């Protein structure tokens, strides 16, 4: 651009580019499909060439930040393999190539059963590296942990798996290799119990002293890394942007202190995995990228509380806490130490189990021996008794024997009874379900001892009473556990139903949300629409759910108000008030119920704001947003997000707040929201749209949609969003199947038809466009987009009447739509209906199409009032000074007004603000005759500015040339001086200058020269213009005659264009004829009243010319009709 360039702040430039892209709605140029996920149609089976044979690729296993893992078949050795290939976009980075190769080398050098062996390293035909490795059949540890019924279920098996992981990492540490991304998702458990640690893409090699070796660049990373999502479903490590997974990452790694990362960093991750095995969750469950640098020991309070609740495994709890120490020095030195501790614990458990089995067996033997002894005693006693009775002293002896047996029974039962009583006391205090089962087992042991012996009545009574107490306590505990489980599931369901409000396509169906809330409560035994409000509140409080459910009721009430059920919403508010009488929350609840904006604003600045629950804060924030109090809403939502960084709703609201203010900030909050709910289709769409349209990252948007569709292949909305993103990138062949899938899932979804029609239109597939348009109209006769597409297709086919009928039907259904108006303008133009063509042109909003009209040669002066348009553009620029589009349009208008130096300034400024955003565009001369289909053209930008510089030079020399003090350099420049005179209302001077060109060869003159010469002669000849009043009548007549010669020559040229049979030349002729027919500068020799003032002979001349014009337009209409038939 030379000296016309202007440097801008990058953020300002980004905003300008985004605004221009949205304003012109011009799809960006075609781009290659995203490298991370090839199109399904572009992933056929194929071979990866290698030295001795080839691997046959049969499908994709998964993909990450820099590579794709494919399933292959080794044809030579007849075995299945996994093949990891570097993505094409990642292969352009030297550091990524080195990292990929380092991963292969590390995997190939680590020879251990717990590490997937590398078979071969090679390169594809395009130079991208790949490596083949063993295919592990099984499930990840993350999947297995997620599938267990409770945290204690199958614990012994998971500890065995964890021990093998520790041994594998200990081996890697012994070879000087750190993994740095340990997590359950990176541990594969095979079908036969084999355990292997996978994904060594972030591994690094340590020197002997424990620091980074300087050789491999692949082992290095930025000092302030970003982190992957904490959620299990989104933990792939992106090349150059992450170095681990937040939920399992040690503090030093999260803070980017790379020099402090050593074996103990992996030990921390092992502790995080052990924490998840024991408690069901990793230590940091709300980790977000924004919180990575602020971690400290205090952040683990919640995790330690969960660990402290595991009373049955104190040894593992202490080990886990040591591993999770913030200071490295307090952690075990290496993974081997962790493995030894786990092994010792498992051995002690097995030893205790064996000891218990031996004790039970010994007790059974003892009981059996005592039983036999008693029977022997009884037999002997009977003989003795008979003898004693016979002898007269047997009764006393019998009593003594019975007392001895009871004493023996008591000696055995009392310790067991005391142990059962002790357990009862302990479990009554803690209410742990596992301990209740232990207490019940102790009662069973007491009963077995009682049945085997001869207890006294008092001992029997004590045992029975204790058994009844324990069984009653266990039953009550089971009921409490069931109720707690029900409460927990209810609260989880209510949290899922807590959705952010939206507008348009992103707005929830509030009737469905309302019904879902009611069903959730009824499923858990609470029908809040039945009975008095105070009884409903009492039932809520009895379950210990007062505050939590009251907050959900606030959300439900808001949904009901949005669903149009305000009276029923008031009932829910009353239940919430009764269940939660807190004054601060009551104030918010009342303000929300009555929509009191002043009170909502006051609450946003109140001291009690920090003490409100997050759910209340988000509801308050959304209400403030709806009330137009944006700053107060931002303040409230920031408080909510600070109190709970992993709150889905507050992150979504903050992302939407920054949507038009700071795209990067909005993206940060969307990312945090998706870390909490990765499957939320609305947020996936919004984030994808932001990436695609504003952050200029379409491949990330498309990958985001495809990733979501892997989890939800039948989600019509996601297919729709993916289709729109692909269509925006002009991947029409890939977008069409997306829209067809939507229509298969939801045949009535008109938005999918709109996308499908757009793709057919831009592909130029008229048959499909006609078919789909008519199909959509059979479902929805008033669907404007279908009428528009039908009209465009018919216009292309030359069926002008059919096109106009369809487009006029679309016009009221799509008011103000520029595409409809522009198509109508083109149809009327081709039919020769100048008045209606001009009316349609004036209905098209500009600046969207003004530049295109200029390129098409349309008469801009007849479409807009130049002075008024210039004033309007200057007003718009005062409001938005950095709008490249507005400056460009103002430059064109000033040029049309003959103010060239001003025009050059505006065009240069527009170029500096956004030369590559499509504002310097040529109308695509396509079969549709549309001015709205634009292409980017930076060369056009430079050409416009060069033209403006040339015209500025013409402007500077204008007066000297006009006074014959200087001569034009050539015929083309001579014509420019004549046009400038005409634009400055000096029609007589313009007519004389044009007359001087009468002998110039036509090829040396601009195409507009005859038309402008005719206008100059007509204006001067009719006394219009600043210098025309001084002309003699004879001079005026001569100038009118000059105008007639120019019109006659223009008509002759149009006749040649029409007779050529070429549709493009015929269209140019139609535009030239239309311009002559509507140019107000020719009104003095065209309008009936003006013709009446001319001499009869001259009047006849002009009448014949206009009749000839009408006849030529008739020939164009006849040709169009014949083509349509």
PDB file of C-alpha atoms in Angstrom, residues 559-747:
ATOM      1  CA  UNK A 559     -38.790 -20.099  33.980  1.00  0.00           C
ATOM      2  CA  UNK A 560     -42.532 -20.075  34.630  1.00  0.00           C
ATOM      3  CA  UNK A 561     -42.696 -16.328  34.181  1.00  0.00           C
ATOM      4  CA  UNK A 562     -40.887 -16.709  30.858  1.00  0.00           C
ATOM      5  CA  UNK A 563     -43.357 -19.473  29.926  1.00  0.00           C
ATOM      6  CA  UNK A 564     -46.308 -17.119  30.558  1.00  0.00           C
ATOM      7  CA  UNK A 565     -47.454 -18.666  33.880  1.00  0.00           C
ATOM      8  CA  UNK A 566     -46.965 -15.713  36.212  1.00  0.00           C
ATOM      9  CA  UNK A 567     -49.668 -16.724  38.796  1.00  0.00           C
ATOM     10  CA  UNK A 568     -48.187 -20.209  39.143  1.00  0.00           C
ATOM     11  CA  UNK A 569     -44.729 -18.641  39.398  1.00  0.00           C
ATOM     12  CA  UNK A 570     -45.944 -16.582  42.384  1.00  0.00           C
ATOM     13  CA  UNK A 571     -46.967 -19.816  44.151  1.00  0.00           C
ATOM     14  CA  UNK A 572     -43.418 -21.153  43.763  1.00  0.00           C
ATOM     15  CA  UNK A 573     -42.047 -17.896  45.148  1.00  0.00           C
ATOM     16  CA  UNK A 574     -44.316 -18.267  48.192  1.00  0.00           C
ATOM     17  CA  UNK A 575     -43.058 -21.832  48.782  1.00  0.00           C
ATOM     18  CA  UNK A 576     -39.472 -20.542  48.508  1.00  0.00           C
ATOM     19  CA  UNK A 577     -40.175 -17.766  51.022  1.00  0.00           C
ATOM     20  CA  UNK A 578     -41.585 -20.282  53.508  1.00  0.00           C
ATOM     21  CA  UNK A 579     -38.754 -22.764  52.995  1.00  0.00           C
ATOM     22  CA  UNK A 580     -36.011 -20.125  53.175  1.00  0.00           C
ATOM     23  CA  UNK A 581     -36.876 -17.132  55.400  1.00  0.00           C
ATOM     24  CA  UNK A 582     -33.424 -15.505  55.079  1.00  0.00           C
ATOM     25  CA  UNK A 583     -33.963 -11.728  54.789  1.00  0.00           C
ATOM     26  CA  UNK A 584     -31.243 -11.016  52.216  1.00  0.00           C
ATOM     27  CA  UNK A 585     -32.421 -13.755  49.880  1.00  0.00           C
ATOM     28  CA  UNK A 586     -36.023 -12.731  50.500  1.00  0.00           C
ATOM     29  CA  UNK A 587     -35.201  -9.195  49.288  1.00  0.00           C
ATOM     30  CA  UNK A 588     -33.766 -10.537  46.066  1.00  0.00           C
ATOM     31  CA  UNK A 589     -36.673 -12.944  45.670  1.00  0.00           C
ATOM     32  CA  UNK A 590     -39.234 -10.136  46.018  1.00  0.00           C
ATOM     33  CA  UNK A 591     -37.372  -7.848  43.607  1.00  0.00           C
ATOM     34  CA  UNK A 592     -37.197 -10.625  41.012  1.00  0.00           C
ATOM     35  CA  UNK A 593     -40.863 -11.519  41.403  1.00  0.00           C
ATOM     36  CA  UNK A 594     -41.977  -7.922  40.855  1.00  0.00           C
ATOM     37  CA  UNK A 595     -39.333  -6.878  38.319  1.00  0.00           C
ATOM     38  CA  UNK A 596     -38.335  -3.926  40.534  1.00  0.00           C
ATOM     39  CA  UNK A 597     -35.390  -2.457  38.599  1.00  0.00           C
ATOM     40  CA  UNK A 598     -34.473   0.127  41.225  1.00  0.00           C
ATOM     41  CA  UNK A 599     -34.371  -2.529  43.941  1.00  0.00           C
ATOM     42  CA  UNK A 600     -32.349  -4.871  41.717  1.00  0.00           C
ATOM     43  CA  UNK A 601     -29.777  -2.114  41.137  1.00  0.00           C
ATOM     44  CA  UNK A 602     -29.654  -1.365  44.870  1.00  0.00           C
ATOM     45  CA  UNK A 603     -29.041  -5.031  45.636  1.00  0.00           C
ATOM     46  CA  UNK A 604     -26.160  -5.081  43.166  1.00  0.00           C
ATOM     47  CA  UNK A 605     -24.368  -2.490  45.303  1.00  0.00           C
ATOM     48  CA  UNK A 606     -25.468  -3.800  48.701  1.00  0.00           C
ATOM     49  CA  UNK A 607     -23.126  -5.117  51.377  1.00  0.00           C
ATOM     50  CA  UNK A 608     -24.900  -8.484  51.555  1.00  0.00           C
ATOM     51  CA  UNK A 609     -24.099  -9.276  47.913  1.00  0.00           C
ATOM     52  CA  UNK A 610     -21.044 -11.377  48.771  1.00  0.00           C
ATOM     53  CA  UNK A 611     -23.112 -13.514  51.136  1.00  0.00           C
ATOM     54  CA  UNK A 612     -25.742 -14.529  48.584  1.00  0.00           C
ATOM     55  CA  UNK A 613     -25.668 -18.015  47.012  1.00  0.00           C
ATOM     56  CA  UNK A 614     -24.258 -18.282  43.517  1.00  0.00           C
ATOM     57  CA  UNK A 615     -27.615 -19.407  42.083  1.00  0.00           C
ATOM     58  CA  UNK A 616     -29.260 -16.259  43.466  1.00  0.00           C
ATOM     59  CA  UNK A 617     -26.456 -14.077  42.119  1.00  0.00           C
ATOM     60  CA  UNK A 618     -26.751 -15.460  38.601  1.00  0.00           C
ATOM     61  CA  UNK A 619     -30.512 -14.948  38.634  1.00  0.00           C
ATOM     62  CA  UNK A 620     -30.001 -11.399  39.883  1.00  0.00           C
ATOM     63  CA  UNK A 621     -27.360 -10.796  37.195  1.00  0.00           C
ATOM     64  CA  UNK A 622     -29.572 -12.028  34.374  1.00  0.00           C
ATOM     65  CA  UNK A 623     -32.469  -9.893  35.633  1.00  0.00           C
ATOM     66  CA  UNK A 624     -30.220  -6.818  35.711  1.00  0.00           C
ATOM     67  CA  UNK A 625     -29.118  -7.562  32.154  1.00  0.00           C
ATOM     68  CA  UNK A 626     -32.745  -7.821  31.039  1.00  0.00           C
ATOM     69  CA  UNK A 627     -33.418  -4.492  32.775  1.00  0.00           C
ATOM     70  CA  UNK A 628     -30.580  -2.814  30.879  1.00  0.00           C
ATOM     71  CA  UNK A 629     -28.329  -2.384  33.930  1.00  0.00           C
ATOM     72  CA  UNK A 630     -25.279  -3.908  32.239  1.00  0.00           C
ATOM     73  CA  UNK A 631     -22.599  -2.639  34.623  1.00  0.00           C
ATOM     74  CA  UNK A 632     -24.493  -3.786  37.713  1.00  0.00           C
ATOM     75  CA  UNK A 633     -25.092  -7.153  36.041  1.00  0.00           C
ATOM     76  CA  UNK A 634     -21.369  -7.502  35.342  1.00  0.00           C
ATOM     77  CA  UNK A 635     -20.540  -6.669  38.955  1.00  0.00           C
ATOM     78  CA  UNK A 636     -22.940  -9.307  40.292  1.00  0.00           C
ATOM     79  CA  UNK A 637     -21.849 -12.000  37.828  1.00  0.00           C
ATOM     80  CA  UNK A 638     -18.176 -11.424  38.599  1.00  0.00           C
ATOM     81  CA  UNK A 639     -18.939 -11.970  42.291  1.00  0.00           C
ATOM     82  CA  UNK A 640     -20.782 -15.209  41.446  1.00  0.00           C
ATOM     83  CA  UNK A 641     -17.951 -16.486  39.284  1.00  0.00           C
ATOM     84  CA  UNK A 642     -15.353 -15.595  41.887  1.00  0.00           C
ATOM     85  CA  UNK A 643     -17.280 -17.452  44.581  1.00  0.00           C
ATOM     86  CA  UNK A 644     -17.665 -20.507  42.362  1.00  0.00           C
ATOM     87  CA  UNK A 645     -15.336 -20.547  39.337  1.00  0.00           C
ATOM     88  CA  UNK A 646     -16.880 -23.748  37.984  1.00  0.00           C
ATOM     89  CA  UNK A 647     -20.450 -22.430  37.950  1.00  0.00           C
ATOM     90  CA  UNK A 648     -21.800 -23.104  34.480  1.00  0.00           C
ATOM     91  CA  UNK A 649     -24.477 -20.406  34.371  1.00  0.00           C
ATOM     92  CA  UNK A 650     -22.371 -17.484  35.610  1.00  0.00           C
ATOM     93  CA  UNK A 651     -19.613 -18.347  33.118  1.00  0.00           C
ATOM     94  CA  UNK A 652     -22.130 -18.398  30.258  1.00  0.00           C
ATOM     95  CA  UNK A 653     -23.638 -15.056  31.306  1.00  0.00           C
ATOM     96  CA  UNK A 654     -20.174 -13.484  31.540  1.00  0.00           C
ATOM     97  CA  UNK A 655     -19.264 -14.870  28.116  1.00  0.00           C
ATOM     98  CA  UNK A 656     -22.397 -13.300  26.647  1.00  0.00           C
ATOM     99  CA  UNK A 657     -21.690 -10.013  28.406  1.00  0.00           C
ATOM    100  CA  UNK A 658     -18.267  -9.793  26.740  1.00  0.00           C
ATOM    101  CA  UNK A 659     -19.561 -10.978  23.361  1.00  0.00           C
ATOM    102  CA  UNK A 660     -19.595  -7.500  21.812  1.00  0.00           C
ATOM    103  CA  UNK A 661     -16.903  -6.082  24.097  1.00  0.00           C
ATOM    104  CA  UNK A 662     -13.940  -8.448  24.303  1.00  0.00           C
ATOM    105  CA  UNK A 663     -14.000 -11.588  22.182  1.00  0.00           C
ATOM    106  CA  UNK A 664     -11.011 -13.183  23.905  1.00  0.00           C
ATOM    107  CA  UNK A 665     -12.553 -12.640  27.324  1.00  0.00           C
ATOM    108  CA  UNK A 666     -15.823 -14.124  26.087  1.00  0.00           C
ATOM    109  CA  UNK A 667     -13.948 -17.160  24.765  1.00  0.00           C
ATOM    110  CA  UNK A 668     -12.287 -17.644  28.159  1.00  0.00           C
ATOM    111  CA  UNK A 669     -15.644 -17.844  29.935  1.00  0.00           C
ATOM    112  CA  UNK A 670     -17.155 -20.106  27.280  1.00  0.00           C
ATOM    113  CA  UNK A 671     -14.221 -22.465  27.692  1.00  0.00           C
ATOM    114  CA  UNK A 672     -14.765 -22.529  31.467  1.00  0.00           C
ATOM    115  CA  UNK A 673     -18.484 -23.240  30.987  1.00  0.00           C
ATOM    116  CA  UNK A 674     -17.816 -26.134  28.612  1.00  0.00           C
ATOM    117  CA  UNK A 675     -15.329 -27.592  31.076  1.00  0.00           C
ATOM    118  CA  UNK A 676     -18.317 -28.018  33.415  1.00  0.00           C
ATOM    119  CA  UNK A 677     -20.925 -29.106  30.837  1.00  0.00           C
ATOM    120  CA  UNK A 678     -19.114 -30.182  27.668  1.00  0.00           C
ATOM    121  CA  UNK A 679     -22.333 -31.497  26.130  1.00  0.00           C
ATOM    122  CA  UNK A 680     -24.393 -28.298  26.293  1.00  0.00           C
ATOM    123  CA  UNK A 681     -25.318 -27.770  22.642  1.00  0.00           C
ATOM    124  CA  UNK A 682     -26.336 -24.114  23.022  1.00  0.00           C
ATOM    125  CA  UNK A 683     -23.005 -23.130  24.556  1.00  0.00           C
ATOM    126  CA  UNK A 684     -21.139 -25.260  22.012  1.00  0.00           C
ATOM    127  CA  UNK A 685     -22.914 -23.309  19.272  1.00  0.00           C
ATOM    128  CA  UNK A 686     -22.261 -19.895  20.802  1.00  0.00           C
ATOM    129  CA  UNK A 687     -18.604 -20.652  21.432  1.00  0.00           C
ATOM    130  CA  UNK A 688     -18.227 -22.113  17.952  1.00  0.00           C
ATOM    131  CA  UNK A 689     -19.868 -19.042  16.378  1.00  0.00           C
ATOM    132  CA  UNK A 690     -17.508 -16.797  18.333  1.00  0.00           C
ATOM    133  CA  UNK A 691     -14.495 -18.800  17.178  1.00  0.00           C
ATOM    134  CA  UNK A 692     -15.649 -18.848  13.579  1.00  0.00           C
ATOM    135  CA  UNK A 693     -16.962 -15.332  13.001  1.00  0.00           C
ATOM    136  CA  UNK A 694     -15.050 -13.128  15.436  1.00  0.00           C
ATOM    137  CA  UNK A 695     -11.811 -14.838  16.453  1.00  0.00           C
ATOM    138  CA  UNK A 696     -11.199 -16.033  12.884  1.00  0.00           C
ATOM    139  CA  UNK A 697     -10.625 -19.622  14.041  1.00  0.00           C
ATOM    140  CA  UNK A 698     -13.099 -21.595  11.902  1.00  0.00           C
ATOM    141  CA  UNK A 699     -11.231 -24.882  12.180  1.00  0.00           C
ATOM    142  CA  UNK A 700     -11.508 -24.800  15.980  1.00  0.00           C
ATOM    143  CA  UNK A 701     -15.239 -24.121  15.677  1.00  0.00           C
ATOM    144  CA  UNK A 702     -15.769 -27.007  13.293  1.00  0.00           C
ATOM    145  CA  UNK A 703     -13.684 -29.319  15.484  1.00  0.00           C
ATOM    146  CA  UNK A 704     -15.741 -28.233  18.512  1.00  0.00           C
ATOM    147  CA  UNK A 705     -19.004 -29.163  16.776  1.00  0.00           C
ATOM    148  CA  UNK A 706     -17.655 -32.481  15.554  1.00  0.00           C
ATOM    149  CA  UNK A 707     -16.380 -33.376  19.009  1.00  0.00           C
ATOM    150  CA  UNK A 708     -19.814 -32.677  20.475  1.00  0.00           C
ATOM    151  CA  UNK A 709     -21.440 -34.800  17.749  1.00  0.00           C
ATOM    152  CA  UNK A 710     -19.247 -37.752  18.693  1.00  0.00           C
ATOM    153  CA  UNK A 711     -21.069 -37.801  22.024  1.00  0.00           C
ATOM    154  CA  UNK A 712     -24.484 -36.910  20.589  1.00  0.00           C
ATOM    155  CA  UNK A 713     -24.697 -38.127  16.973  1.00  0.00           C
ATOM    156  CA  UNK A 714     -28.470 -37.581  16.848  1.00  0.00           C
ATOM    157  CA  UNK A 715     -28.411 -33.973  18.058  1.00  0.00           C
ATOM    158  CA  UNK A 716     -30.049 -32.111  15.181  1.00  0.00           C
ATOM    159  CA  UNK A 717     -29.040 -28.714  16.543  1.00  0.00           C
ATOM    160  CA  UNK A 718     -25.345 -29.592  16.526  1.00  0.00           C
ATOM    161  CA  UNK A 719     -25.584 -30.932  12.970  1.00  0.00           C
ATOM    162  CA  UNK A 720     -27.239 -27.641  12.045  1.00  0.00           C
ATOM    163  CA  UNK A 721     -24.490 -25.536  13.648  1.00  0.00           C
ATOM    164  CA  UNK A 722     -21.773 -27.624  11.996  1.00  0.00           C
ATOM    165  CA  UNK A 723     -23.459 -27.163   8.629  1.00  0.00           C
ATOM    166  CA  UNK A 724     -23.586 -23.396   9.113  1.00  0.00           C
ATOM    167  CA  UNK A 725     -19.899 -23.265  10.072  1.00  0.00           C
ATOM    168  CA  UNK A 726     -18.895 -25.355   7.064  1.00  0.00           C
ATOM    169  CA  UNK A 727     -21.066 -23.237   4.755  1.00  0.00           C
ATOM    170  CA  UNK A 728     -19.463 -20.055   6.089  1.00  0.00           C
ATOM    171  CA  UNK A 729     -16.092 -21.522   5.104  1.00  0.00           C
ATOM    172  CA  UNK A 730     -17.540 -22.418   1.685  1.00  0.00           C
ATOM    173  CA  UNK A 731     -17.226 -26.156   2.352  1.00  0.00           C
ATOM    174  CA  UNK A 732     -20.616 -26.619   0.708  1.00  0.00           C
ATOM    175  CA  UNK A 733     -20.194 -30.279  -0.195  1.00  0.00           C
ATOM    176  CA  UNK A 734     -19.491 -31.050   3.468  1.00  0.00           C
ATOM    177  CA  UNK A 735     -22.241 -28.768   4.769  1.00  0.00           C
ATOM    178  CA  UNK A 736     -25.060 -30.222   2.646  1.00  0.00           C
ATOM    179  CA  UNK A 737     -25.017 -33.672   4.387  1.00  0.00           C
ATOM    180  CA  UNK A 738     -25.215 -31.884   7.740  1.00  0.00           C
ATOM    181  CA  UNK A 739     -28.417 -30.105   6.773  1.00  0.00           C
ATOM    182  CA  UNK A 740     -29.825 -33.273   5.227  1.00  0.00           C
ATOM    183  CA  UNK A 741     -29.171 -35.088   8.522  1.00  0.00           C
ATOM    184  CA  UNK A 742     -31.033 -32.347  10.395  1.00  0.00           C
ATOM    185  CA  UNK A 743     -34.031 -32.748   8.104  1.00  0.00           C
ATOM    186  CA  UNK A 744     -33.954 -36.508   8.571  1.00  0.00           C
ATOM    187  CA  UNK A 745     -34.040 -36.044  12.348  1.00  0.00           C
ATOM    188  CA  UNK A 746     -36.440 -33.075  12.327  1.00  0.00           C
ATOM    189  CA  UNK A 747     -38.256 -32.781   8.977  1.00  0.00           C
TER     190      UNK A 747
END
